[in-house]
Coordinates of C-alpha atoms in Angstrom, one line a residue:
Chain A
M300 CA 202.0 66.5 193.8
R301 CA 199.2 64.8 195.8
L302 CA 196.0 64.2 193.9
S303 CA 192.7 64.9 195.6
L304 CA 190.0 62.1 195.6
G305 CA 188.1 63.9 192.8
D306 CA 191.2 64.1 190.7
K307 CA 191.9 60.4 191.2
I308 CA 188.4 59.5 190.1
L309 CA 188.7 61.7 187.1
Q310 CA 192.1 60.1 186.1
R311 CA 190.9 56.5 186.6
T312 CA 187.8 57.3 184.5
I313 CA 189.9 58.7 181.7
Y314 CA 192.3 55.7 181.7
I315 CA 189.3 53.4 181.5
L316 CA 187.6 55.4 178.7
L317 CA 190.8 55.6 176.7
T318 CA 191.4 51.8 177.0
L319 CA 187.8 51.2 175.8
L320 CA 188.5 53.6 172.9
A321 CA 191.6 51.6 171.9
V322 CA 189.5 48.4 171.8
V323 CA 186.8 50.1 169.7
M324 CA 189.5 51.4 167.3
L325 CA 191.3 48.1 166.9
Y326 CA 188.4 45.6 167.0
P327 CA 187.0 46.2 163.5
F328 CA 190.4 45.7 162.0
W329 CA 191.2 42.7 164.2
N330 CA 187.9 41.0 163.5
S331 CA 188.4 41.3 159.7
L332 CA 191.9 40.0 160.0
V333 CA 190.5 37.0 162.0
I334 CA 187.8 36.3 159.4
S335 CA 190.4 36.5 156.6
F336 CA 192.4 33.7 158.3
N337 CA 189.3 31.6 159.0
L338 CA 187.8 28.9 156.7
G339 CA 185.0 30.7 154.8
S340 CA 182.5 27.9 155.2
D341 CA 183.2 27.9 159.0
T342 CA 182.8 31.7 159.3
S343 CA 179.3 31.5 157.8
L344 CA 178.3 29.3 160.7
G345 CA 178.7 32.4 162.8
G346 CA 180.4 33.3 166.1
V347 CA 183.9 34.1 164.8
T348 CA 185.0 37.1 166.7
L349 CA 188.3 37.2 168.5
W350 CA 190.3 34.2 167.2
P351 CA 190.2 32.2 164.0
R352 CA 188.2 29.0 164.7
A353 CA 189.4 27.1 161.7
F354 CA 192.7 28.7 160.7
T355 CA 193.6 28.7 157.0
L356 CA 195.7 30.5 154.5
E357 CA 193.4 29.4 151.7
N358 CA 191.7 32.8 151.3
Y359 CA 195.0 34.6 150.8
Y360 CA 196.2 31.8 148.5
I361 CA 193.2 32.2 146.3
V362 CA 193.3 36.0 146.2
F363 CA 197.0 35.9 145.3
Q364 CA 196.2 33.6 142.4
D365 CA 193.5 35.8 140.9
K366 CA 194.9 37.6 137.8
R367 CA 192.4 40.5 138.0
L368 CA 193.1 41.2 141.6
L369 CA 196.9 41.1 141.1
N370 CA 196.5 43.4 138.1
S371 CA 194.6 45.9 140.2
F372 CA 197.4 45.8 142.9
G373 CA 199.8 46.5 140.1
I374 CA 197.8 49.5 138.9
T375 CA 197.5 50.8 142.5
I376 CA 201.3 50.4 143.1
L377 CA 202.1 52.0 139.8
R378 CA 199.9 55.0 140.3
T379 CA 200.9 55.4 143.9
L380 CA 204.6 55.5 143.1
S381 CA 204.5 57.6 140.0
G382 CA 201.7 59.8 141.2
T383 CA 203.4 60.6 144.5
L384 CA 206.7 61.2 143.0
L385 CA 205.4 63.6 140.3
S386 CA 202.9 65.3 142.6
V387 CA 205.4 66.0 145.4
F388 CA 208.1 67.1 142.9
F389 CA 205.9 69.6 141.1
T390 CA 204.2 70.8 144.3
A391 CA 207.6 71.3 146.0
L392 CA 209.0 73.1 142.9
L393 CA 206.1 75.5 142.9
A394 CA 206.4 75.9 146.7
Y395 CA 210.1 76.8 146.3
G396 CA 209.3 79.4 143.7
M397 CA 206.5 80.8 145.8
S398 CA 208.7 81.0 148.9
K399 CA 211.0 83.5 147.2
K400 CA 210.2 87.1 148.3
T401 CA 211.8 88.4 145.1
L402 CA 209.3 86.5 142.9
L403 CA 207.5 89.0 140.7
M404 CA 203.7 88.7 140.9
R405 CA 203.9 86.6 144.0
K406 CA 200.8 88.1 145.6
Y407 CA 198.7 87.6 142.5
Y408 CA 199.9 84.0 142.2
M409 CA 198.9 83.4 145.8
V410 CA 195.4 84.7 145.4
Y411 CA 195.1 82.8 142.1
F412 CA 196.0 79.6 144.0
I413 CA 194.0 80.2 147.2
V414 CA 190.8 80.9 145.3
T415 CA 190.8 77.2 144.1
M416 CA 190.7 76.1 147.8
F417 CA 187.3 77.7 148.2
F418 CA 185.6 77.5 144.8
S419 CA 185.6 74.7 142.4
G420 CA 183.6 73.8 139.3
G421 CA 182.2 70.7 140.9
L422 CA 181.9 67.1 139.8
I423 CA 180.2 67.5 136.5
P424 CA 182.3 70.2 134.9
T425 CA 185.4 68.4 136.0
Y426 CA 184.1 65.2 134.5
M427 CA 183.4 67.0 131.2
L428 CA 186.9 68.4 131.2
I429 CA 188.5 65.1 131.8
R430 CA 186.4 63.6 129.1
S431 CA 187.3 66.3 126.5
L432 CA 191.0 65.9 127.4
G433 CA 190.7 62.3 126.4
M434 CA 191.8 61.1 129.8
L435 CA 188.9 58.7 130.3
D436 CA 190.2 55.1 130.6
T437 CA 193.9 56.1 130.7
L438 CA 196.4 55.9 133.6
W439 CA 197.0 59.7 133.2
V440 CA 193.7 60.4 134.9
F441 CA 195.1 59.0 138.2
I442 CA 198.2 61.2 138.1
I443 CA 197.8 64.5 136.2
P444 CA 194.6 66.2 137.5
G445 CA 195.6 66.1 141.1
I446 CA 199.3 66.7 140.5
I447 CA 199.4 70.1 142.2
S448 CA 197.9 70.3 145.7
I449 CA 197.6 73.9 146.9
Y450 CA 197.2 72.8 150.5
N451 CA 200.5 70.9 150.3
M452 CA 202.2 73.7 148.5
I453 CA 201.4 76.0 151.4
V454 CA 202.7 73.6 153.9
I455 CA 205.9 73.1 152.0
R456 CA 206.3 76.8 151.3
T457 CA 206.0 77.5 155.0
F458 CA 208.8 75.1 155.7
F459 CA 211.0 76.5 152.9
S460 CA 210.5 80.1 154.2
A461 CA 211.7 79.1 157.6
L462 CA 215.1 77.8 156.2
P463 CA 218.0 80.1 157.2
D464 CA 218.9 82.5 154.4
G465 CA 222.6 81.9 154.7
L466 CA 222.2 78.3 153.5
E467 CA 221.3 79.5 150.0
E468 CA 223.4 82.6 149.9
S469 CA 226.7 80.9 150.0
A470 CA 225.7 78.6 147.2
K471 CA 224.6 81.6 145.2
I472 CA 228.0 83.2 145.6
D473 CA 229.5 80.0 144.3
G474 CA 227.4 80.6 141.1
C475 CA 224.6 78.1 141.8
S476 CA 221.3 78.7 140.0
N477 CA 218.0 78.5 141.7
Y478 CA 217.5 75.0 140.3
G479 CA 220.9 74.0 141.6
I480 CA 220.0 75.3 145.0
F481 CA 216.6 73.6 144.9
F482 CA 218.0 70.2 144.0
R483 CA 221.3 70.2 145.9
I484 CA 220.5 72.2 149.0
V485 CA 216.8 72.7 149.7
I486 CA 215.5 69.2 148.9
P487 CA 218.2 67.4 151.0
V488 CA 217.4 69.5 154.1
S489 CA 213.7 69.2 153.7
G490 CA 213.4 65.5 154.4
P491 CA 210.9 65.7 157.2
V492 CA 208.3 67.9 155.4
L493 CA 208.7 66.1 152.1
A494 CA 208.3 62.7 153.8
T495 CA 205.1 63.9 155.5
I496 CA 203.7 65.2 152.3
S497 CA 204.7 62.1 150.4
L498 CA 203.0 59.9 153.0
F499 CA 199.7 61.8 152.7
T500 CA 199.9 61.9 148.9
A501 CA 200.7 58.2 148.8
V502 CA 197.9 57.3 151.2
G503 CA 195.6 59.4 149.1
H504 CA 196.6 57.5 145.9
W505 CA 196.5 54.1 147.6
N506 CA 193.0 54.7 149.1
D507 CA 191.4 56.5 146.1
W508 CA 188.5 54.5 144.6
F509 CA 186.4 57.3 143.3
T510 CA 188.7 58.3 140.3
G511 CA 188.5 54.7 139.2
A512 CA 184.8 54.6 139.7
I513 CA 183.9 57.5 137.5
Y514 CA 186.7 57.8 134.9
I515 CA 187.6 54.1 134.3
T516 CA 185.4 51.6 132.6
K517 CA 188.1 49.1 131.5
D518 CA 188.7 46.3 134.0
H519 CA 192.5 46.1 133.5
L520 CA 192.9 49.7 134.7
L521 CA 190.9 49.5 137.9
P522 CA 192.8 50.3 141.1
I523 CA 192.3 47.8 143.9
Q524 CA 190.0 50.0 146.0
T525 CA 187.6 50.4 143.1
L526 CA 187.6 46.7 142.4
L527 CA 187.2 45.9 146.0
R528 CA 184.1 48.2 146.1
Q529 CA 182.6 46.4 143.1
I530 CA 183.2 43.0 144.8
M531 CA 181.7 44.2 148.0
N532 CA 178.7 45.7 146.3
S533 CA 177.9 42.4 144.6
N534 CA 178.5 40.7 147.9
I535 CA 176.2 42.9 149.9
M536 CA 173.4 43.0 147.3
T537 CA 173.7 39.2 147.1
E538 CA 173.2 39.4 143.4
I539 CA 176.5 38.3 142.1
S540 CA 176.3 39.4 138.4
S541 CA 178.5 38.0 135.6
S542 CA 180.6 41.1 135.7
N543 CA 181.7 40.4 139.3
A544 CA 182.2 36.7 138.7
I545 CA 185.7 36.4 140.2
A546 CA 184.4 35.4 143.6
L547 CA 181.6 33.3 142.3
D548 CA 184.0 31.4 140.2
H549 CA 186.2 30.5 143.2
I550 CA 183.2 29.6 145.3
N551 CA 181.9 27.2 142.7
R552 CA 185.3 25.5 142.3
N553 CA 186.0 25.5 146.0
R554 CA 183.5 24.9 148.6
T555 CA 185.4 26.2 151.6
V556 CA 185.7 29.9 150.7
T557 CA 183.0 32.4 150.6
T558 CA 182.7 35.9 149.1
K559 CA 183.0 37.2 152.6
S560 CA 186.3 35.4 153.4
L561 CA 187.8 36.4 150.1
T562 CA 186.7 40.0 150.5
M563 CA 188.2 40.2 153.9
A564 CA 191.5 38.8 152.6
T565 CA 191.6 41.3 149.8
M566 CA 190.8 44.1 152.2
M567 CA 193.6 43.1 154.5
I568 CA 196.1 43.0 151.6
A569 CA 194.9 46.4 150.5
T570 CA 195.4 47.8 154.0
I571 CA 198.4 46.3 155.5
P572 CA 201.0 48.3 153.6
I573 CA 199.6 51.5 155.1
I574 CA 199.3 50.1 158.6
L575 CA 202.9 49.0 158.5
T576 CA 204.3 52.4 157.4
Y577 CA 202.4 55.0 159.2
P578 CA 203.5 54.4 162.8
F579 CA 207.1 55.0 161.7
L580 CA 206.2 58.3 160.1
Q581 CA 203.9 59.4 163.0
K582 CA 206.3 61.9 164.5
Y583 CA 206.8 63.6 161.2
F584 CA 203.2 63.9 160.1
V585 CA 202.1 65.3 163.5
K586 CA 204.5 68.1 162.7
G587 CA 203.3 68.3 159.1
V588 CA 199.7 68.6 160.2
L589 CA 200.6 71.4 162.6
I590 CA 202.4 73.4 159.9
G591 CA 199.5 72.9 157.6
S592 CA 196.9 74.1 160.2
L593 CA 198.8 77.3 160.7
K594 CA 198.6 78.4 157.1
E595 CA 200.7 81.4 157.8
Chain B
M93 CA 207.4 112.4 135.9
K94 CA 204.8 109.7 136.6
A95 CA 203.3 109.8 133.1
A96 CA 206.6 109.9 131.4
S97 CA 208.2 107.0 133.3
R98 CA 205.3 104.6 132.8
P99 CA 206.3 102.8 129.6
N100 CA 209.8 102.7 130.9
K101 CA 208.6 101.2 134.1
R102 CA 206.6 98.5 132.3
N103 CA 209.7 97.8 130.2
S104 CA 211.9 97.3 133.2
Y105 CA 209.2 95.2 134.9
W106 CA 209.4 92.7 132.0
K107 CA 213.1 92.9 132.1
Q108 CA 213.1 92.0 135.7
F109 CA 210.6 89.2 134.9
W110 CA 212.9 87.7 132.3
K111 CA 215.9 88.1 134.6
Q112 CA 214.3 85.7 137.1
W113 CA 212.9 83.4 134.4
D114 CA 214.3 80.4 136.2
L115 CA 212.3 81.3 139.3
Q116 CA 209.2 82.0 137.2
S117 CA 209.7 78.7 135.4
M118 CA 209.2 76.9 138.7
V119 CA 205.9 78.6 139.3
I120 CA 204.4 78.7 135.8
P121 CA 203.9 74.9 135.4
G122 CA 201.8 75.1 138.6
V123 CA 199.9 78.1 137.3
I124 CA 199.1 76.3 134.0
L125 CA 198.0 73.0 135.7
V126 CA 195.8 74.9 138.2
F127 CA 194.3 76.8 135.3
I128 CA 193.4 73.6 133.4
F129 CA 192.1 71.5 136.3
S130 CA 190.6 74.2 138.6
Y131 CA 189.7 77.2 136.5
I132 CA 188.4 75.5 133.4
P133 CA 185.8 73.6 135.5
M134 CA 184.8 76.9 137.0
Y135 CA 184.0 78.1 133.5
G136 CA 182.1 74.8 133.0
V137 CA 179.7 76.0 135.7
L138 CA 178.0 78.0 132.9
M139 CA 176.5 74.7 132.0
A140 CA 174.1 75.2 134.9
F141 CA 172.3 78.0 132.9
Q142 CA 172.1 76.0 129.7
Q143 CA 170.5 73.0 128.2
Y144 CA 173.9 71.5 127.7
D145 CA 174.5 69.7 124.5
I146 CA 177.6 67.5 124.5
F147 CA 178.2 68.0 120.8
A148 CA 177.7 71.8 120.8
G149 CA 179.7 72.4 123.9
I150 CA 179.3 75.4 126.2
S151 CA 179.6 78.0 123.4
G152 CA 177.0 76.4 121.3
S153 CA 174.4 75.2 123.8
R154 CA 171.1 76.9 124.4
W155 CA 170.7 79.3 127.4
V156 CA 167.8 78.5 129.7
G157 CA 168.4 80.9 132.6
L158 CA 167.4 79.5 135.9
M159 CA 165.3 76.7 134.6
N160 CA 167.6 74.0 136.0
F161 CA 167.6 75.5 139.4
R162 CA 163.8 75.8 139.4
M163 CA 163.6 72.2 138.3
F164 CA 165.6 71.2 141.4
F165 CA 163.4 73.2 143.8
D166 CA 160.3 71.5 142.2
A167 CA 161.8 68.0 142.2
P168 CA 160.2 65.4 144.3
E169 CA 163.6 64.6 145.9
F170 CA 164.2 68.2 146.9
F171 CA 162.7 68.1 150.4
N172 CA 164.5 64.8 151.3
V173 CA 167.8 65.8 149.9
M174 CA 167.8 69.1 151.7
R175 CA 166.6 67.7 155.0
N176 CA 169.2 64.9 154.9
T177 CA 172.0 67.2 154.0
I178 CA 171.2 69.6 156.8
V179 CA 170.4 67.0 159.4
I180 CA 173.5 64.9 158.7
S181 CA 175.7 68.0 158.8
L182 CA 174.2 69.2 162.0
L183 CA 174.6 65.8 163.6
K184 CA 178.2 65.7 162.5
L185 CA 178.7 69.2 163.9
V186 CA 177.1 68.3 167.3
V187 CA 178.8 64.9 167.6
S188 CA 182.0 64.8 165.4
F189 CA 183.1 68.3 166.2
P190 CA 183.5 68.1 170.0
A191 CA 184.7 64.5 170.0
P192 CA 188.4 65.3 169.1
I193 CA 188.4 68.1 171.6
I194 CA 187.2 65.8 174.4
L195 CA 189.8 63.2 173.3
A196 CA 192.6 65.7 173.4
L197 CA 191.5 66.9 176.8
M198 CA 191.5 63.3 178.1
L199 CA 194.9 62.5 176.5
N200 CA 196.3 65.6 178.2
E201 CA 195.5 64.1 181.6
V202 CA 197.4 60.9 180.9
G203 CA 200.7 60.9 182.7
N204 CA 202.0 57.6 181.4
M205 CA 203.8 58.5 178.1
A206 CA 203.8 54.9 176.7
F207 CA 200.1 54.6 177.3
K208 CA 199.5 58.0 175.7
R209 CA 201.6 57.2 172.6
F210 CA 199.8 53.8 172.3
I211 CA 196.3 55.4 172.4
Q212 CA 197.4 58.1 169.9
T213 CA 198.8 55.6 167.4
V214 CA 195.8 53.4 167.7
S215 CA 193.4 56.3 167.3
Y216 CA 195.1 57.7 164.2
L217 CA 194.9 54.3 162.5
P218 CA 191.4 54.5 161.0
Y219 CA 192.3 57.8 159.3
F220 CA 194.7 56.0 157.1
L221 CA 192.1 53.4 155.9
S222 CA 190.1 54.1 152.8
W223 CA 186.3 54.5 153.0
V224 CA 186.0 51.3 151.0
I225 CA 187.8 49.4 153.7
V226 CA 185.9 51.1 156.5
S227 CA 182.6 50.4 154.8
G228 CA 183.7 46.8 154.5
F229 CA 184.3 46.7 158.3
V230 CA 180.9 48.2 158.9
F231 CA 179.1 45.7 156.7
S232 CA 180.9 42.9 158.4
L233 CA 180.3 44.1 161.9
L234 CA 176.7 44.9 161.4
S235 CA 175.7 41.9 159.2
V236 CA 172.6 39.9 160.1
D237 CA 174.3 36.6 160.0
N238 CA 177.1 36.6 162.6
G239 CA 178.0 40.3 162.6
T240 CA 179.8 41.0 165.9
V241 CA 177.3 43.7 167.0
N242 CA 174.3 41.3 166.6
I243 CA 176.3 38.5 168.4
L244 CA 177.0 40.9 171.3
L245 CA 173.5 42.2 171.6
E246 CA 172.1 38.6 171.6
K247 CA 174.5 37.5 174.2
L248 CA 173.6 40.4 176.4
N249 CA 169.9 39.4 175.9
L250 CA 169.1 42.8 174.5
I251 CA 167.6 41.4 171.3
E252 CA 166.0 38.1 170.4
H253 CA 166.6 38.2 166.7
P254 CA 169.5 39.7 164.7
I255 CA 168.8 43.2 163.4
N256 CA 169.6 44.1 159.8
F257 CA 170.9 47.5 160.8
L258 CA 171.9 48.6 157.3
A259 CA 168.4 48.0 155.9
I260 CA 166.6 50.2 158.4
P261 CA 166.5 53.8 157.0
E262 CA 165.9 55.3 160.4
Y263 CA 169.2 53.9 161.7
F264 CA 171.3 55.3 158.9
W265 CA 172.1 58.7 160.4
S266 CA 173.4 57.3 163.7
I267 CA 175.5 54.7 161.9
L268 CA 177.0 57.2 159.5
V269 CA 177.9 59.7 162.3
S270 CA 179.3 57.0 164.6
V271 CA 181.5 55.6 161.8
N272 CA 182.7 59.2 161.0
V273 CA 183.7 59.8 164.6
W274 CA 185.5 56.4 164.6
K275 CA 187.5 57.3 161.5
E276 CA 188.3 60.9 162.2
V277 CA 188.5 61.5 165.9
G278 CA 192.1 60.6 166.6
F279 CA 193.6 62.5 163.7
A280 CA 191.5 65.6 164.3
S281 CA 192.7 65.7 167.9
I282 CA 196.3 66.4 166.8
V283 CA 195.8 70.1 166.4
Y284 CA 193.9 70.4 169.7
L285 CA 196.6 68.5 171.5
A286 CA 199.2 70.9 170.1
A287 CA 197.2 73.8 171.2
I288 CA 196.8 72.4 174.7
A289 CA 200.6 71.8 174.9
G290 CA 201.1 75.5 174.2
V291 CA 199.1 76.7 177.3
D292 CA 201.3 78.4 179.8
P293 CA 202.0 75.9 182.6
T294 CA 202.2 78.6 185.3
L295 CA 198.5 79.1 184.9
Y296 CA 197.9 75.5 186.1
E297 CA 200.4 75.9 189.0
A298 CA 198.6 79.0 190.2
A299 CA 195.2 77.4 189.9
S300 CA 196.3 74.3 191.8
I301 CA 197.7 76.4 194.6
D302 CA 194.3 78.1 194.8
G303 CA 192.9 74.6 195.2
A304 CA 191.2 74.1 191.8
S305 CA 190.5 70.5 190.9
R306 CA 191.8 69.1 187.6
F307 CA 188.3 69.2 186.3
K308 CA 188.0 72.9 187.1
Q309 CA 191.4 73.6 185.6
I310 CA 190.3 72.0 182.3
Y311 CA 187.1 74.0 182.4
L312 CA 188.6 77.3 183.4
I313 CA 192.1 77.3 181.9
T314 CA 192.5 74.7 179.1
L315 CA 189.2 75.3 177.3
P316 CA 189.4 79.1 177.2
S317 CA 193.0 78.9 176.0
I318 CA 192.2 76.7 173.0
A319 CA 189.0 78.6 172.2
P320 CA 190.4 80.5 169.2
I321 CA 191.4 77.3 167.5
I322 CA 188.0 75.8 168.3
I323 CA 186.3 78.8 166.8
I324 CA 188.3 78.7 163.6
F325 CA 187.5 75.0 163.0
M326 CA 183.9 75.9 163.8
I327 CA 183.8 78.5 161.0
L328 CA 185.2 76.0 158.6
A329 CA 182.6 73.4 159.7
I330 CA 179.8 75.9 159.2
G331 CA 181.0 76.8 155.7
N332 CA 180.8 73.1 154.9
I333 CA 177.3 72.6 156.2
L334 CA 176.0 71.7 152.8
S335 CA 178.8 69.2 152.3
A336 CA 177.3 66.5 154.6
G337 CA 179.7 64.0 153.2
F338 CA 180.1 62.1 150.0
E339 CA 182.4 59.1 150.0
D340 CA 181.1 57.9 153.3
I341 CA 177.5 58.2 152.4
L342 CA 178.0 56.8 148.9
L343 CA 179.7 53.7 150.3
L344 CA 177.7 53.1 153.4
A345 CA 174.3 53.6 151.9
N346 CA 174.6 51.2 149.0
N347 CA 171.2 49.8 149.7
P348 CA 168.5 51.8 147.7
I349 CA 166.1 51.3 150.6
L350 CA 168.1 53.9 152.6
R351 CA 167.8 56.6 150.0
D352 CA 165.1 58.6 151.8
Y353 CA 167.5 59.1 154.6
S354 CA 170.8 58.9 152.9
D355 CA 170.6 61.1 149.8
V356 CA 172.4 64.4 150.2
I357 CA 173.2 67.1 147.7
D358 CA 176.6 65.6 146.7
T359 CA 175.3 62.1 146.3
Y360 CA 172.3 63.4 144.4
V361 CA 174.6 65.3 142.0
Y362 CA 176.6 62.2 141.4
R363 CA 173.6 60.1 140.7
V364 CA 171.7 62.4 138.4
G365 CA 174.9 63.8 136.8
I366 CA 177.2 60.9 136.3
L367 CA 174.8 58.0 136.4
N368 CA 171.9 59.6 134.6
A369 CA 174.0 62.0 132.5
R370 CA 171.8 65.0 133.2
F371 CA 174.9 67.3 133.1
S372 CA 173.2 70.7 133.2
Y373 CA 170.8 69.9 136.0
A374 CA 173.4 68.3 138.2
T375 CA 175.8 71.2 137.7
A376 CA 173.0 73.6 138.7
V377 CA 172.4 71.6 141.9
G378 CA 176.2 71.6 142.6
L379 CA 176.4 75.4 142.0
F380 CA 173.4 76.0 144.3
K381 CA 175.4 74.2 147.0
A382 CA 178.6 76.0 146.3
V383 CA 177.0 79.5 146.5
I384 CA 175.2 78.8 149.7
S385 CA 178.4 77.3 151.3
V386 CA 180.4 80.4 150.5
G387 CA 177.7 82.6 151.8
L388 CA 177.6 80.6 155.1
L389 CA 181.4 80.8 155.3
V390 CA 181.3 84.6 155.0
I391 CA 178.5 84.9 157.6
A392 CA 180.2 82.6 160.1
N393 CA 183.5 84.5 159.7
K394 CA 181.7 87.7 160.4
I395 CA 180.1 86.4 163.5
A396 CA 183.5 85.0 164.7
R397 CA 185.1 88.4 164.1
R398 CA 183.1 89.7 167.0
A399 CA 185.0 87.2 169.1
D400 CA 188.2 88.5 167.6
V401 CA 189.1 85.5 165.6
S402 CA 188.7 85.1 161.9
L403 CA 189.9 83.3 158.8
W404 CA 190.7 86.5 157.0

C-alpha cells in the first residue's frame, strides 16, 4: 500500500512523538540511577544528568550496611510473600465458589460483594476498626484487611467460568470433591490469570507505604516504602530530626555521601525487583487487565 | 398448595444448602472477611452524626445531628478544599483522560512491532513504581540545586536563576497533573488499544479505497468505534470527581506552603482525622464526599444511557 504525503507526515510525527515519550518515561529513572552511582559530594556540585561523573558503589555499600533499612526490606519481603499468597488463595477460593451456577444465594452474595466496590466507610471508621481489633503495630495489619479483593475475585471468576465444563465433570465422576477439583484441576490450569493477579497483588504490597504510615508506629515494623518516605521528608524539609538520624549519622561519619545519594540508592533497591519482573509478565497482565475491564 | 408447601420448601432449601456445604465453605470466609473489613466501617459512618467518644463507642456516644457537617461548611478551609478538589479533578479529566486515548491511537499507527513493543513496555513502567518513588523522582528532577529541569532551562537560557518549583503554590496543579499523566498514561492505554484492535478491518479498507487519509480514518472510524468504552470510563471518572487524588497529593505536596492549592477533601480528612484525631468531624467530611460521588455517578450514568451505554 502506498502512503500519501499526508500519511507519511503523520507517521513520521508519531514516531518522533513516541520516541520523545520513551525518553520522558525513562529519564527520571535513569537520572536517579546515575545519581545513586555517583559520589554524593560530587553530585551536590550539580550537573550530573546522563552519566555518573564520579562513579562509586559507596552509596549502596552504606545502605546495605544499615540495620534499619535492611530490617525494612525484610518486613516488605515478608509481607509481600505472605500477603500475596494468602490474598490470592482466599480470593481464588471465593472466586471458584462464586463461579458455580449451582451455588445457592449466589445472586445475593454478588450484590453483597459489589456494593463494597462503590461504598466504603472511609478512612476514619476503618482506622477505628483496625484499632479496636488490636491490629495497630502488628504485621497482621498488612495482610488481613486487604486479603479479599472483590475486583480480583471478579476477574478470576470470569476466567473460571470460561473453563470447559468437561474438565471438572470427569473428575467429579471419579469421586473428586469440589476442593479436590479446585486444587488438582482448576488451579493448575489457571496459571496465567493467577500469575497476573499475583503480580498486581505483590506490586501492591511492595509499593504500599500508607498502611505503614497510619497503622504502624514501631520502627522495626516499618515497610521500606514508609521508611523511605520518612527519610525523604526529612531530606526535603532539610530539618533532619533525631528520629530520622540514619542518614545524618552516615553523613557525619563519611564526608562523601549525602542524604540525596543515599536516598537515591535506597529508592533504586526498592524499585529494581519490580522493574526486573514486570516485562516478563507483560503479556499475561495485558490479558488480565482486559478480563478485568469487561466485568461480565 | 402454595401455602402448604412453604415450610417444606424452606426445609428443602436448607437441606440443599447443607448438601453443598463444601461449595458454601469456599464462599463464607470471603463473606465474613468482607463483612468485617467493609461493612463494619460502613456502620462506623454513624460517627459522623455523633460527638464520638472513643471510650463510649458508637452505641454510647452523644448524637449531634448534622453539626459536624455544618462545621465543615463553615470551616475556613472549606472554600479552598472544595475549589482544589474540583479544579484538580477537572484538570485530571481534561488532561489525563484523553492522554491514553491519544497514545493508543498513535501506537496503533506504528507498523514496526519491535518499536511498538518497546514503547509499550517503557510506558507501562511508571505504573509499577510506588508514589513514594515517583515523588522522589519529582523532588530530584525539580530541585533548585542541580535538578535536571533547572539545568535544562538554564542551558536553554529560558531562566537566569533556578526556580524552586515545589515551593510555588501556583505551580502545584500543573506539576501534579503532569506527574499523573506520566505515571498512568501507558497502563491506561491498554484497554483502548484492545478496543482499537477489535475494530473491523474491512472498514479501513473501504475507507482507504474511497481515498480517506489515515488521519480521517482515525477520526471517522477508530474514534467512533471505541466511543462506548470511552463513555464508560468517562462515567467512572465523573463519579470520582470528588476523589481528586490522595497518595499523589499527600506525597508531592509535603511542603505546607502549598496547602492553599494542594489540600483536597481526602487529604483534609486524613489531616484532621488521623493527625488531629477529630474522628467525628473527619468522618462527616468523608461521608459528604461519598454521598456526592454516588449521586454524580448515578447522574452521569443516566446521561450516558441516552447514548445507549451504561454501567448498569
